[in-house]
XYZ file of C-alpha atoms in Angstrom:
688
model
C -11.960 12.923 -3.610
C -10.095 10.360 -6.373
C -11.599 6.569 -4.631
C -8.534 5.373 -3.514
C -6.905 2.588 -4.206
C -6.664 -0.042 -2.356
C -9.913 -0.221 -0.357
C -9.708 -0.931 3.479
C -11.244 -0.313 6.902
C -10.139 -1.398 9.895
C -9.551 -0.322 13.319
C -5.620 -1.393 13.311
C -4.222 -2.199 17.444
C -0.813 -1.396 17.617
C 1.223 -4.940 16.869
C 2.028 -7.360 14.265
C 4.463 -10.209 14.390
C 6.614 -11.913 11.544
C 9.004 -15.331 11.200
C 9.569 -17.609 8.127
C 9.175 -20.498 6.751
C 9.560 -22.568 3.941
C 6.564 -25.413 4.206
C 3.019 -25.097 4.390
C 1.543 -23.807 7.829
C 0.881 -26.196 9.712
C -2.259 -26.433 12.129
C -0.859 -25.210 15.622
C 0.178 -27.674 18.269
C -2.596 -27.990 20.635
C -4.757 -28.069 17.631
C -8.097 -30.334 17.979
C -9.781 -31.201 15.530
C -11.953 -28.255 14.444
C -9.103 -25.898 14.810
C -8.577 -24.805 17.676
C -5.109 -23.946 19.388
C -5.515 -23.057 23.011
C -2.994 -24.386 24.854
C -3.462 -26.016 28.130
C -4.639 -23.597 30.886
C -1.942 -22.955 33.254
C -0.666 -20.732 35.856
C 0.942 -17.048 35.210
C 4.522 -17.023 34.712
C 5.025 -13.581 35.962
C 8.910 -13.961 34.707
C 7.733 -14.642 31.327
C 5.410 -11.512 31.260
C 8.666 -8.963 31.977
C 10.338 -11.010 29.824
C 7.854 -10.482 26.992
C 7.411 -6.637 26.994
C 11.709 -6.035 27.075
C 13.098 -5.358 24.628
C 15.060 -8.269 23.337
C 18.834 -8.381 24.055
C 20.691 -7.894 20.710
C 18.987 -9.475 18.043
C 15.523 -7.570 15.627
C 13.911 -10.877 15.919
C 13.213 -13.739 18.379
C 10.477 -17.338 17.209
C 8.299 -18.446 20.064
C 9.157 -21.713 21.789
C 5.493 -22.586 21.754
C 1.471 -21.935 21.311
C 1.519 -21.308 25.153
C 4.866 -18.789 24.838
C 2.911 -16.945 21.655
C -0.916 -17.042 23.768
C 1.837 -15.173 27.148
C 3.567 -12.268 25.139
C 0.214 -11.508 23.209
C -1.617 -11.417 26.893
C 1.705 -9.184 28.491
C 1.641 -6.917 25.681
C -1.621 -6.023 25.649
C -1.485 -5.744 30.126
C 0.715 -3.395 29.971
C -2.035 -0.489 27.630
C -4.988 -1.351 28.437
C -7.563 0.536 31.236
C -11.327 0.632 31.458
C -12.156 1.270 28.273
C -10.604 -1.443 27.162
C -8.397 -2.818 23.836
C -8.844 -1.451 20.358
C -9.086 2.262 20.041
C -11.952 2.879 21.292
C -13.998 1.617 18.130
C -12.137 3.879 15.968
C -11.454 3.152 12.316
C -9.061 3.149 10.232
C -8.350 3.517 7.161
C -5.411 2.023 5.063
C -3.908 2.875 1.747
C -1.168 0.259 1.033
C 1.384 1.327 -0.523
C 1.457 0.469 -3.910
C 4.502 0.092 -6.578
C 5.816 2.059 -9.863
C 7.054 2.133 -12.782
C 11.817 1.717 -12.321
C 13.962 2.819 -15.228
C 17.024 0.448 -17.208
C 20.038 0.611 -15.134
C 20.894 3.023 -17.701
C 17.595 5.639 -16.062
C 15.514 3.422 -20.144
C 12.247 4.278 -20.204
C 10.411 1.995 -17.688
C 8.838 -0.406 -17.377
C 5.534 2.397 -16.455
C 3.129 1.684 -19.478
C 5.173 -1.170 -20.754
C 3.452 -2.214 -24.562
C 3.167 -6.159 -24.811
C 1.910 -8.276 -27.192
C -1.044 -10.610 -26.145
C -1.069 -14.398 -26.340
C -4.140 -15.199 -28.459
C -3.811 -12.587 -30.864
C -4.189 -10.049 -28.432
C -2.902 -6.021 -29.353
C -0.661 -4.276 -27.845
C -1.629 -2.577 -24.234
C -0.347 -0.874 -21.421
C -0.194 -2.772 -18.274
C -0.120 -1.050 -14.884
C 2.742 1.287 -14.042
C 4.872 -0.384 -11.156
C 7.675 0.340 -9.246
C 10.070 -2.215 -10.348
C 9.655 -4.989 -13.728
C 8.659 -7.840 -13.493
C 6.980 -7.405 -10.375
C 3.386 -6.418 -11.438
C 1.167 -4.997 -8.737
C -2.613 -5.019 -7.524
C -4.715 -2.621 -9.192
C -8.834 -1.656 -9.796
C -8.204 -2.431 -13.479
C -6.802 -4.700 -16.060
C -5.960 -5.630 -19.196
C -4.472 -7.850 -21.183
C -5.172 -6.574 -24.985
C -8.650 -8.258 -25.255
C -10.810 -7.761 -22.348
C -10.072 -5.395 -19.826
C -11.351 -5.790 -16.219
C -12.858 -3.818 -13.475
C -13.777 -4.206 -10.110
C -15.134 -0.388 -10.182
C -18.403 0.290 -7.833
C -18.263 -3.268 -6.292
C -18.583 -4.852 -8.464
C -16.479 -7.320 -10.978
C -17.241 -6.879 -14.771
C -15.183 -8.116 -18.206
C -15.338 -6.101 -20.641
C -14.971 -7.621 -24.707
C -12.601 -4.165 -25.771
C -13.093 -5.505 -29.901
C -16.797 -4.729 -28.335
C -17.129 -2.048 -26.139
C -19.578 -3.672 -23.926
C -19.428 -6.232 -20.525
C -19.054 -10.030 -21.769
C -19.903 -11.857 -17.945
C -19.597 -9.965 -14.341
C -17.907 -12.378 -11.784
C -20.173 -14.292 -8.323
C -17.559 -13.753 -5.492
C -18.014 -16.032 -3.423
C -18.605 -15.308 0.305
C -21.688 -13.951 1.904
C -24.345 -12.360 -0.403
C -24.067 -8.552 -0.302
C -21.174 -8.421 2.278
C -17.941 -8.601 -0.167
C -16.628 -6.263 -2.087
C -13.951 -6.617 -4.636
C -11.097 -3.600 -3.860
C -8.233 -5.021 -6.422
C -7.405 -7.083 -8.857
C -4.301 -9.151 -10.464
C -4.119 -10.923 -13.716
C -2.066 -13.667 -14.561
C -2.444 -15.289 -18.337
C -5.528 -16.698 -18.283
C -6.389 -16.745 -13.811
C -7.768 -13.527 -12.586
C -7.214 -12.573 -9.238
C -9.620 -11.097 -6.709
C -8.975 -9.282 -3.732
C -12.175 -8.449 -2.147
C -12.723 -7.278 1.815
C -16.025 -8.735 3.407
C -17.378 -6.851 6.096
C -19.675 -7.568 8.852
C -21.749 -6.264 11.210
C -20.606 -6.630 14.234
C -20.643 -8.419 17.252
C -23.186 -7.630 19.776
C -22.126 -7.245 23.466
C -22.701 -9.834 25.801
C -23.415 -9.853 29.339
C -21.289 -6.476 29.554
C -18.287 -7.536 27.386
C -17.876 -6.727 23.757
C -15.570 -7.762 21.552
C -12.340 -5.365 21.061
C -11.040 -4.393 18.080
C -14.127 -4.594 14.912
C -14.122 -8.204 12.089
C -12.168 -7.584 9.017
C -12.384 -10.176 6.417
C -10.206 -10.442 3.187
C -10.975 -12.255 0.597
C -9.078 -14.140 -2.493
C -10.937 -15.999 -5.160
C -8.741 -16.954 -7.673
C -10.686 -17.360 -11.418
C -10.531 -19.154 -14.555
C -11.361 -16.818 -17.557
C -10.260 -17.810 -21.011
C -13.613 -17.670 -21.589
C -14.076 -14.161 -20.873
C -17.831 -14.214 -21.170
C -17.854 -17.121 -18.852
C -15.737 -17.200 -16.286
C -15.406 -19.964 -13.819
C -14.845 -19.440 -10.126
C -11.561 -21.938 -9.028
C -11.678 -21.236 -5.522
C -11.362 -19.229 -2.792
C -9.554 -18.239 0.923
C -11.439 -16.003 3.871
C -8.674 -14.253 5.880
C -9.185 -12.327 9.327
C -7.649 -8.923 8.623
C -7.246 -7.031 6.657
C -4.469 -6.870 3.508
C -2.303 -4.445 3.197
C -0.954 -4.961 -0.175
C -0.632 -7.712 -3.080
C 2.804 -8.216 -5.764
C 2.788 -10.400 -8.746
C 5.968 -12.655 -9.503
C 5.959 -15.276 -12.536
C 3.105 -16.375 -10.411
C 3.229 -16.118 -7.298
C 1.337 -14.451 -5.662
C 2.270 -12.795 -1.969
C -0.028 -11.166 -0.284
C 0.761 -9.098 3.173
C -2.322 -8.715 5.616
C -2.979 -7.430 9.797
C -4.879 -8.466 11.352
C -6.025 -7.664 14.712
C -6.713 -9.863 17.655
C -10.096 -11.912 16.513
C -11.366 -12.664 19.420
C -10.890 -10.543 22.548
C -13.090 -9.710 24.603
C -13.539 -6.129 26.882
C -15.398 -4.100 29.112
C -16.081 -0.120 29.886
C -17.417 1.677 33.130
C -21.046 1.231 33.178
C -21.364 4.367 34.899
C -18.592 7.809 34.945
C -16.953 7.148 38.366
C -13.371 6.586 39.226
C -14.822 3.388 40.741
C -16.958 2.283 38.388
C -13.074 3.135 35.553
C -11.216 0.549 38.202
C -13.110 -2.035 38.403
C -13.514 -1.974 35.018
C -9.574 -2.173 34.317
C -9.467 -4.346 36.415
C -11.890 -6.197 34.381
C -10.516 -5.860 32.009
C -6.982 -6.936 32.446
C -8.901 -10.266 33.838
C -10.735 -11.092 30.401
C -7.207 -10.583 28.572
C -6.034 -13.203 31.257
C -8.801 -15.921 30.513
C -8.007 -15.393 25.888
C -6.604 -17.609 24.261
C -4.547 -18.372 21.526
C -7.034 -18.859 18.799
C -8.353 -14.717 20.556
C -5.520 -13.508 19.213
C -4.017 -14.869 16.240
C -5.818 -14.969 12.726
C -7.604 -18.003 10.783
C -8.795 -19.371 7.270
C -11.196 -20.750 5.652
C -11.139 -22.425 2.331
C -14.684 -22.345 0.930
C -16.246 -23.787 -2.170
C -17.237 -21.886 -5.991
C -20.314 -21.990 -3.949
C -18.061 -20.136 -1.183
C -19.001 -22.872 1.755
C -16.328 -23.395 4.694
C -14.665 -26.266 3.547
C -12.063 -25.905 6.967
C -11.463 -23.020 8.480
C -7.630 -23.129 10.811
C -5.157 -20.576 11.677
C -3.460 -19.490 9.313
C 0.416 -19.217 10.947
C 1.892 -22.139 13.303
C 2.695 -20.551 16.481
C 6.313 -20.989 15.124
C 5.087 -19.448 12.127
C 5.415 -16.229 13.996
C 8.261 -14.213 15.644
C 8.107 -11.181 18.114
C 10.368 -7.828 17.127
C 12.924 -6.916 19.024
C 10.920 -4.246 20.567
C 7.159 -4.958 21.466
C 5.161 -3.096 18.419
C 1.143 -3.914 19.820
C -0.578 -6.700 18.730
C -1.650 -7.021 15.803
C -0.022 -10.217 13.800
C 1.292 -9.083 10.425
C 1.536 -11.817 7.470
C 2.910 -12.541 4.903
C 1.153 -15.428 2.457
C 2.857 -17.069 -1.146
C 0.972 -17.589 -3.195
C 0.652 -20.526 -6.833
C -1.638 -19.503 -9.224
C -1.136 -22.497 -10.927
C -2.552 -24.987 -8.316
C -6.452 -25.296 -8.452
C -7.432 -23.212 -4.705
C -5.736 -20.257 -3.695
C -4.606 -21.890 -0.448
C -1.546 -20.787 1.056
C 1.434 -22.912 0.910
C 4.013 -21.329 2.858
C 3.422 -17.354 5.517
C 5.327 -16.202 7.755
C 4.020 -14.089 10.561
C 5.221 -11.138 13.216
C 3.650 -9.295 15.887
C 3.602 -5.500 14.744
C 1.100 -4.047 12.063
C 2.718 -3.057 9.612
C 1.339 0.040 6.672
C 4.677 0.220 4.249
C 5.408 -2.361 1.696
C 8.098 -2.850 -1.063
C 8.896 -5.473 -2.535
C 11.139 -6.639 -6.053
C 11.752 -10.126 -7.708
C 14.268 -10.876 -5.031
C 13.083 -9.431 -1.231
C 9.683 -7.940 -0.672
C 10.723 -5.080 2.614
C 7.655 -4.619 4.905
C 8.195 -1.635 7.498
C 6.405 -0.445 10.425
C 6.236 2.647 12.055
C 5.373 4.853 15.671
C 2.552 6.371 13.753
C 0.847 3.087 12.806
C 0.557 2.607 16.209
C 0.071 6.052 17.899
C -3.777 5.737 14.989
C -4.385 2.523 17.221
C -4.252 3.695 20.462
C -4.645 7.548 19.850
C -1.204 8.639 21.864
C 0.738 11.244 21.072
C 3.528 9.386 23.443
C 5.844 7.303 23.152
C 6.132 6.243 26.543
C 2.549 5.552 26.832
C 2.290 3.078 23.994
C 4.693 0.248 26.325
C 7.795 0.006 28.290
C 10.315 2.334 27.711
C 8.878 4.568 24.611
C 10.321 4.442 21.592
C 12.465 6.330 18.895
C 8.928 8.931 17.880
C 11.041 9.638 14.473
C 12.326 5.533 14.374
C 10.651 3.111 11.370
C 11.331 -0.459 11.745
C 12.436 -2.615 8.461
C 11.316 -6.058 7.329
C 12.649 -8.135 5.123
C 12.025 -11.750 3.085
C 13.361 -13.036 0.972
C 11.093 -14.606 -1.891
C 13.836 -15.591 -4.703
C 11.854 -19.073 -3.818
C 8.653 -18.750 -5.567
C 7.470 -21.924 -2.588
C 8.726 -19.727 0.253
C 8.786 -17.315 2.208
C 11.542 -16.563 4.038
C 12.119 -13.943 6.817
C 16.002 -12.833 5.764
C 16.428 -9.161 7.816
C 15.332 -6.173 9.787
C 16.468 -2.941 11.134
C 16.226 0.029 11.618
C 16.014 3.401 10.034
C 15.855 7.104 12.035
C 12.861 9.690 10.465
C 9.626 8.205 8.377
C 9.136 6.777 4.693
C 6.888 8.956 2.672
C 5.709 5.720 0.425
C 6.795 2.772 -0.867
C 9.261 5.167 -3.537
C 11.678 5.545 -0.738
C 12.423 1.946 -0.483
C 15.198 -0.309 -2.637
C 16.538 -3.312 -2.837
C 19.365 -4.774 -5.276
C 21.546 -7.356 -4.087
C 20.680 -7.521 -0.517
C 21.950 -3.804 -1.005
C 18.613 -1.223 1.496
C 18.328 2.517 0.561
C 16.113 3.961 1.893
C 14.456 7.081 2.563
C 13.316 9.002 5.760
C 11.742 12.323 7.182
C 12.811 13.367 10.960
C 10.209 15.677 11.546
C 11.000 17.602 15.010
C 10.094 16.608 18.448
C 10.618 20.562 19.432
C 9.040 23.546 18.182
C 12.105 25.126 17.897
C 13.839 22.231 15.894
C 13.887 21.065 11.901
C 12.606 18.086 9.557
C 15.069 17.418 7.403
C 15.316 14.223 4.873
C 17.897 11.623 4.503
C 19.484 8.667 2.169
C 20.160 5.713 3.924
C 22.112 2.395 2.782
C 21.445 -0.833 4.229
C 23.329 -3.939 4.051
C 22.035 -7.089 5.307
C 24.549 -9.175 7.912
C 23.782 -12.388 9.981
C 19.631 -11.425 9.707
C 20.956 -8.031 10.779
C 19.901 -4.357 8.616
C 23.649 -2.877 9.124
C 24.464 0.693 8.041
C 26.450 0.952 5.484
C 26.531 5.089 4.713
C 23.760 8.223 4.795
C 23.128 10.580 2.945
C 22.409 13.868 5.969
C 20.909 17.593 5.778
C 18.692 16.912 2.771
C 15.815 19.938 2.417
C 16.713 21.659 5.964
C 13.233 22.189 6.462
C 11.754 20.072 4.262
C 9.870 16.799 4.028
C 10.659 14.774 1.228
C 7.849 14.856 -1.846
C 9.385 12.213 -4.150
C 11.252 9.704 -4.764
C 12.740 8.044 -6.746
C 15.699 4.879 -7.569
C 16.814 5.280 -11.194
C 19.434 2.536 -10.644
C 21.187 1.667 -8.761
C 23.910 4.562 -7.976
C 21.653 7.221 -9.210
C 18.565 8.146 -6.920
C 16.298 11.471 -6.833
C 14.816 13.060 -3.763
C 12.547 15.979 -4.315
C 11.505 18.403 -0.285
C 9.160 20.867 -0.575
C 8.056 23.641 1.450
C 8.963 27.070 -0.134
C 10.624 26.032 -3.294
C 11.740 21.710 -4.647
C 15.440 21.175 -4.207
C 16.287 17.756 -6.641
C 18.854 15.588 -4.797
C 21.108 14.203 -6.801
C 22.500 11.202 -4.829
C 25.636 9.025 -5.494
C 24.613 5.852 -4.416
C 27.333 4.069 -6.360
C 30.033 3.865 -2.848
C 27.299 1.930 -0.532
C 29.034 3.868 2.223
C 29.599 6.696 0.816
C 26.161 8.191 -0.520
C 26.910 11.977 -1.473
C 24.686 14.409 -3.322
C 25.841 14.597 -7.050
C 23.466 17.879 -7.384
C 21.360 20.233 -6.725
C 18.315 22.193 -7.965
C 16.019 24.614 -7.180
C 12.553 25.123 -8.481
C 9.012 27.115 -8.027
C 6.393 24.457 -6.763
C 7.528 20.750 -6.092
C 6.679 17.533 -7.783
C 5.252 14.439 -6.472
C 5.448 11.349 -8.699
C 8.794 10.882 -11.184
C 8.317 9.246 -14.014
C 12.016 8.706 -16.372
C 11.474 9.266 -20.308
C 14.129 7.914 -21.916
C 17.514 8.727 -21.569
C 18.509 11.607 -18.825
C 15.548 12.375 -19.066
C 12.244 12.614 -15.924
C 9.411 14.184 -15.634
C 8.609 15.394 -12.255
C 4.045 15.299 -11.765
C 3.262 17.795 -9.076
C 2.208 21.498 -7.723
C 3.909 25.026 -9.227
C 3.336 26.853 -5.817
C 4.431 30.362 -4.632
C 8.103 30.694 -4.332
C 7.521 33.164 -1.241
C 4.466 31.398 0.283
C 4.581 27.706 -0.539
C 0.621 27.869 -1.908
C 0.013 25.816 -4.049
C -1.488 27.333 -7.474
C -2.075 23.892 -9.937
C -0.577 21.375 -11.619
C 3.369 21.145 -12.876
C 4.766 19.119 -14.824
C 8.286 18.953 -15.641
C 10.979 17.743 -17.908
C 14.492 17.602 -15.954
C 17.796 16.856 -17.723
C 19.855 15.135 -15.748
C 23.176 13.895 -18.192
C 25.032 15.727 -15.696
C 24.153 14.518 -12.428
C 26.101 17.561 -11.318
C 23.861 20.357 -12.518
C 20.809 19.357 -13.025
C 18.552 20.560 -15.525
C 15.249 22.877 -15.573
C 13.942 22.426 -19.960
C 11.254 22.754 -19.563
C 7.194 23.134 -17.454
C 4.277 23.291 -18.233
C 1.934 25.264 -15.658
C -2.041 24.425 -15.577
C -4.009 26.165 -12.837
C -6.540 25.581 -9.879
C -5.969 21.842 -11.694
C -5.212 18.850 -9.653
C -4.473 15.106 -11.014
C -4.506 11.750 -8.771
C -0.874 10.437 -10.463
C -0.240 13.319 -8.288
C -1.132 10.337 -4.837
C -1.104 7.166 -6.705
C 1.770 5.922 -9.338
C -0.926 3.599 -11.003
C -2.193 6.142 -12.592
C 0.117 7.358 -14.629
C 0.442 5.852 -18.381
C 3.581 6.797 -20.220
C 3.342 4.957 -23.831
C 6.587 5.059 -25.079
C 6.161 3.778 -29.162
C 4.246 7.744 -29.551
C 6.293 9.498 -27.180
C 3.138 10.425 -24.907
C 2.365 10.849 -21.091
C -1.715 10.590 -20.819
C -2.517 12.446 -18.192
C -5.267 12.523 -15.526
C -6.636 15.933 -14.498
C -9.399 17.965 -12.662
C -9.647 21.747 -12.783
C -12.339 22.995 -10.675
C -12.166 26.725 -11.999
C -10.795 29.853 -10.516
C -14.527 31.296 -9.774
C -15.699 34.557 -10.541
C -12.757 36.417 -8.770
C -13.902 37.085 -5.765
C -13.515 33.834 -4.225
C -16.783 32.442 -4.360
C -17.714 31.122 -7.165
C -16.759 28.045 -9.862
C -17.848 28.584 -12.923
C -19.188 25.493 -14.780
C -17.467 26.595 -18.222
C -14.419 27.007 -16.244
C -13.886 22.700 -14.627
C -12.409 20.228 -16.571
C -12.594 16.560 -15.539
C -10.637 14.106 -18.602
C -7.251 14.016 -19.707
C -4.613 15.437 -20.760
C -1.645 14.434 -23.949
C 0.967 15.606 -23.634
C 4.005 15.032 -25.631
C 7.724 13.754 -25.833
C 10.496 14.689 -27.713
C 14.051 14.379 -26.245
C 14.265 17.871 -23.935
C 10.870 19.007 -25.104
C 7.618 18.551 -23.169
C 4.137 18.946 -25.691
C 0.475 20.182 -24.461
C -1.477 18.828 -26.976
C -4.949 18.401 -26.429
C -8.009 17.275 -23.370
C -10.671 16.073 -23.429
C -13.309 15.655 -21.249
C -13.763 11.805 -20.313
C -17.606 11.572 -18.746
C -20.780 10.938 -19.818
C -22.005 14.748 -22.460
C -24.809 14.917 -19.163
C -22.271 15.424 -16.579
C -21.006 19.253 -16.052
C -19.452 18.382 -13.412
C -16.405 15.564 -12.589
C -13.787 14.535 -11.593
C -10.793 13.100 -14.339
C -10.117 10.225 -14.709
C -8.787 7.211 -12.091
C -7.400 5.211 -14.764
C -6.381 5.329 -18.396
C -4.928 1.901 -20.499
C -3.304 1.936 -23.890
C -4.708 -0.671 -26.102
C -3.481 -1.234 -29.451
C -4.154 2.841 -31.133
C -7.117 3.415 -28.516
C -7.045 5.670 -25.393
C -9.098 3.491 -23.424
C -10.700 5.995 -19.406
C -11.510 4.623 -16.422
C -14.083 6.452 -14.155
C -16.402 5.177 -11.457
C -18.857 5.654 -13.979
C -17.532 3.621 -16.470
C -15.252 3.637 -19.272
C -13.658 6.252 -22.419
C -12.155 5.868 -25.870
C -10.422 7.786 -28.293
C -7.721 7.476 -30.889
C -4.653 7.918 -29.617
C -3.779 9.909 -32.864
C -6.241 12.276 -33.387
C -8.478 12.052 -29.022
C -11.825 11.621 -31.313
C -14.095 9.490 -29.570
C -15.920 9.252 -26.396
C -18.078 7.686 -23.330
C -18.929 4.111 -24.288
C -19.764 2.188 -21.222
C -21.599 2.337 -18.199
C -20.319 1.131 -15.288
C -23.189 1.365 -12.810
């Protein structure tokens, strides 16, 4: 399988926490000089505990009065779900892939910014950028370029490649514990490189029959001066408890979404397989929860010097910066942090926290939206029953949305919260403009005799609440959403699929009365949609049998949406037994408007010998196919292998970059380079 775009392995707890603030995170009340946030011990307050596990009567969020109040909330909700084997899902691991954003069309449905052409500073040539959802909102990725250098994190090393010589001119040494800090993604802003890394732990060994309930996960944020690519200089770094979900960069301001499982809660397990031993273990676990301090639940931050030595250790957020959602939503803490890249060291300038988990992250230039669904809790708890999670249960098909105002570069403020029925495909399901959210959801059937269906819901921020203003239901009955693209403030494209691909064009010009303007049914489906000019929409996905829905290979479609009431598929190209990473990661897509070319990474495993047994090596292909776009016409251009010549097997590249008149490709082994016009070239650089 291709390397995932966001490498985040952590055991999810069932909850997260968020509240707004405009100041730098203060030290919580009761903190001692060593950074402890533990309030003085006091008697157990049964009334406060009951309130902590009860849904809020009206508002979607509530602040905590102090650290004692926040501690009671964590403890009370943990006591509701703890059993003989403790919290933490019995040590199971869940790989979370941060949902990323991709290129957005302009309001007229014209060329998107997926591969924006930019004239770099210092004489850098025009080059493509990361394919992002919203113009002006950059997203972290495994590779970045400014036209003069290429920075990659493949194979666990941050390397800087000089474009002119196609050579690695330096490797960035990451502060932190040796051989335990591994880069996941990077961002590049002028001469400042931001490295987002994971730092792994061997775990904490049991002591006196107890163990730490949740595996330790660390995120390290490092800023590096790359004004001299041959001699990069580390500016500073911080170590955060927890794993990051996603990162966005707007005009030099970094927004980071973190999820932290309780870092210090101890639990135990039965010593025997008897009922009595289970009863004893459960009671011991309840005692251990009641004995916890606030430091055992909330995330912390360490400031490191350029050599990785710890300078300070403090709570990441003050207790007054953490809120609870309307319904208890678990034990994790979700943090939205702001970093100013103009400062010497990457310390958060503001933050907000919520006791809940978070998965899907969307951001415009003004708002950041984090979603939480039952599936996040279910993965952690290992139970399909909402009633088994929290008192009173929760709708199995509900997604909570928490909106943060990021219009001020120096502040992170909670703005509004609300819920929609159903679950989200990805960040592409969400869009925000001027305080209006559009959300595409699929509601799965609760019973075998019922059918799935999808909706597009419009909500508006109103005094801290997301209030529904209008909706379209009944999209793709018996099907699920496979792709969403918000083409303008007035138009959305939604693809659902089971056997065929209905493409819906939804008119959202009136937020109180959105409606389906047009619909087109074709075989197969699109998993990614991208505007490639005025009234033209390209879909990348899979061809499929019209009767069975069985996929048959990669498919690229061109849609004419000039008449929204009657969208047309004007052309389709197919490649049997093939797939592209674009189908699950938008950042693998490159559209270069200057030459009218789409670069499509592709892997073909071959069709075999006709008996379904052997795949012939000569049928295999791992490389890129160039597609020419001219009006409504797609032209299949050359296909070139991008791997080393001696390699007979391999996958297509993870990323493609256009720099000047050259195409660069990146896979897990290294890089290849081609002339964009002729596609002549080949492998140029190993990245072992």
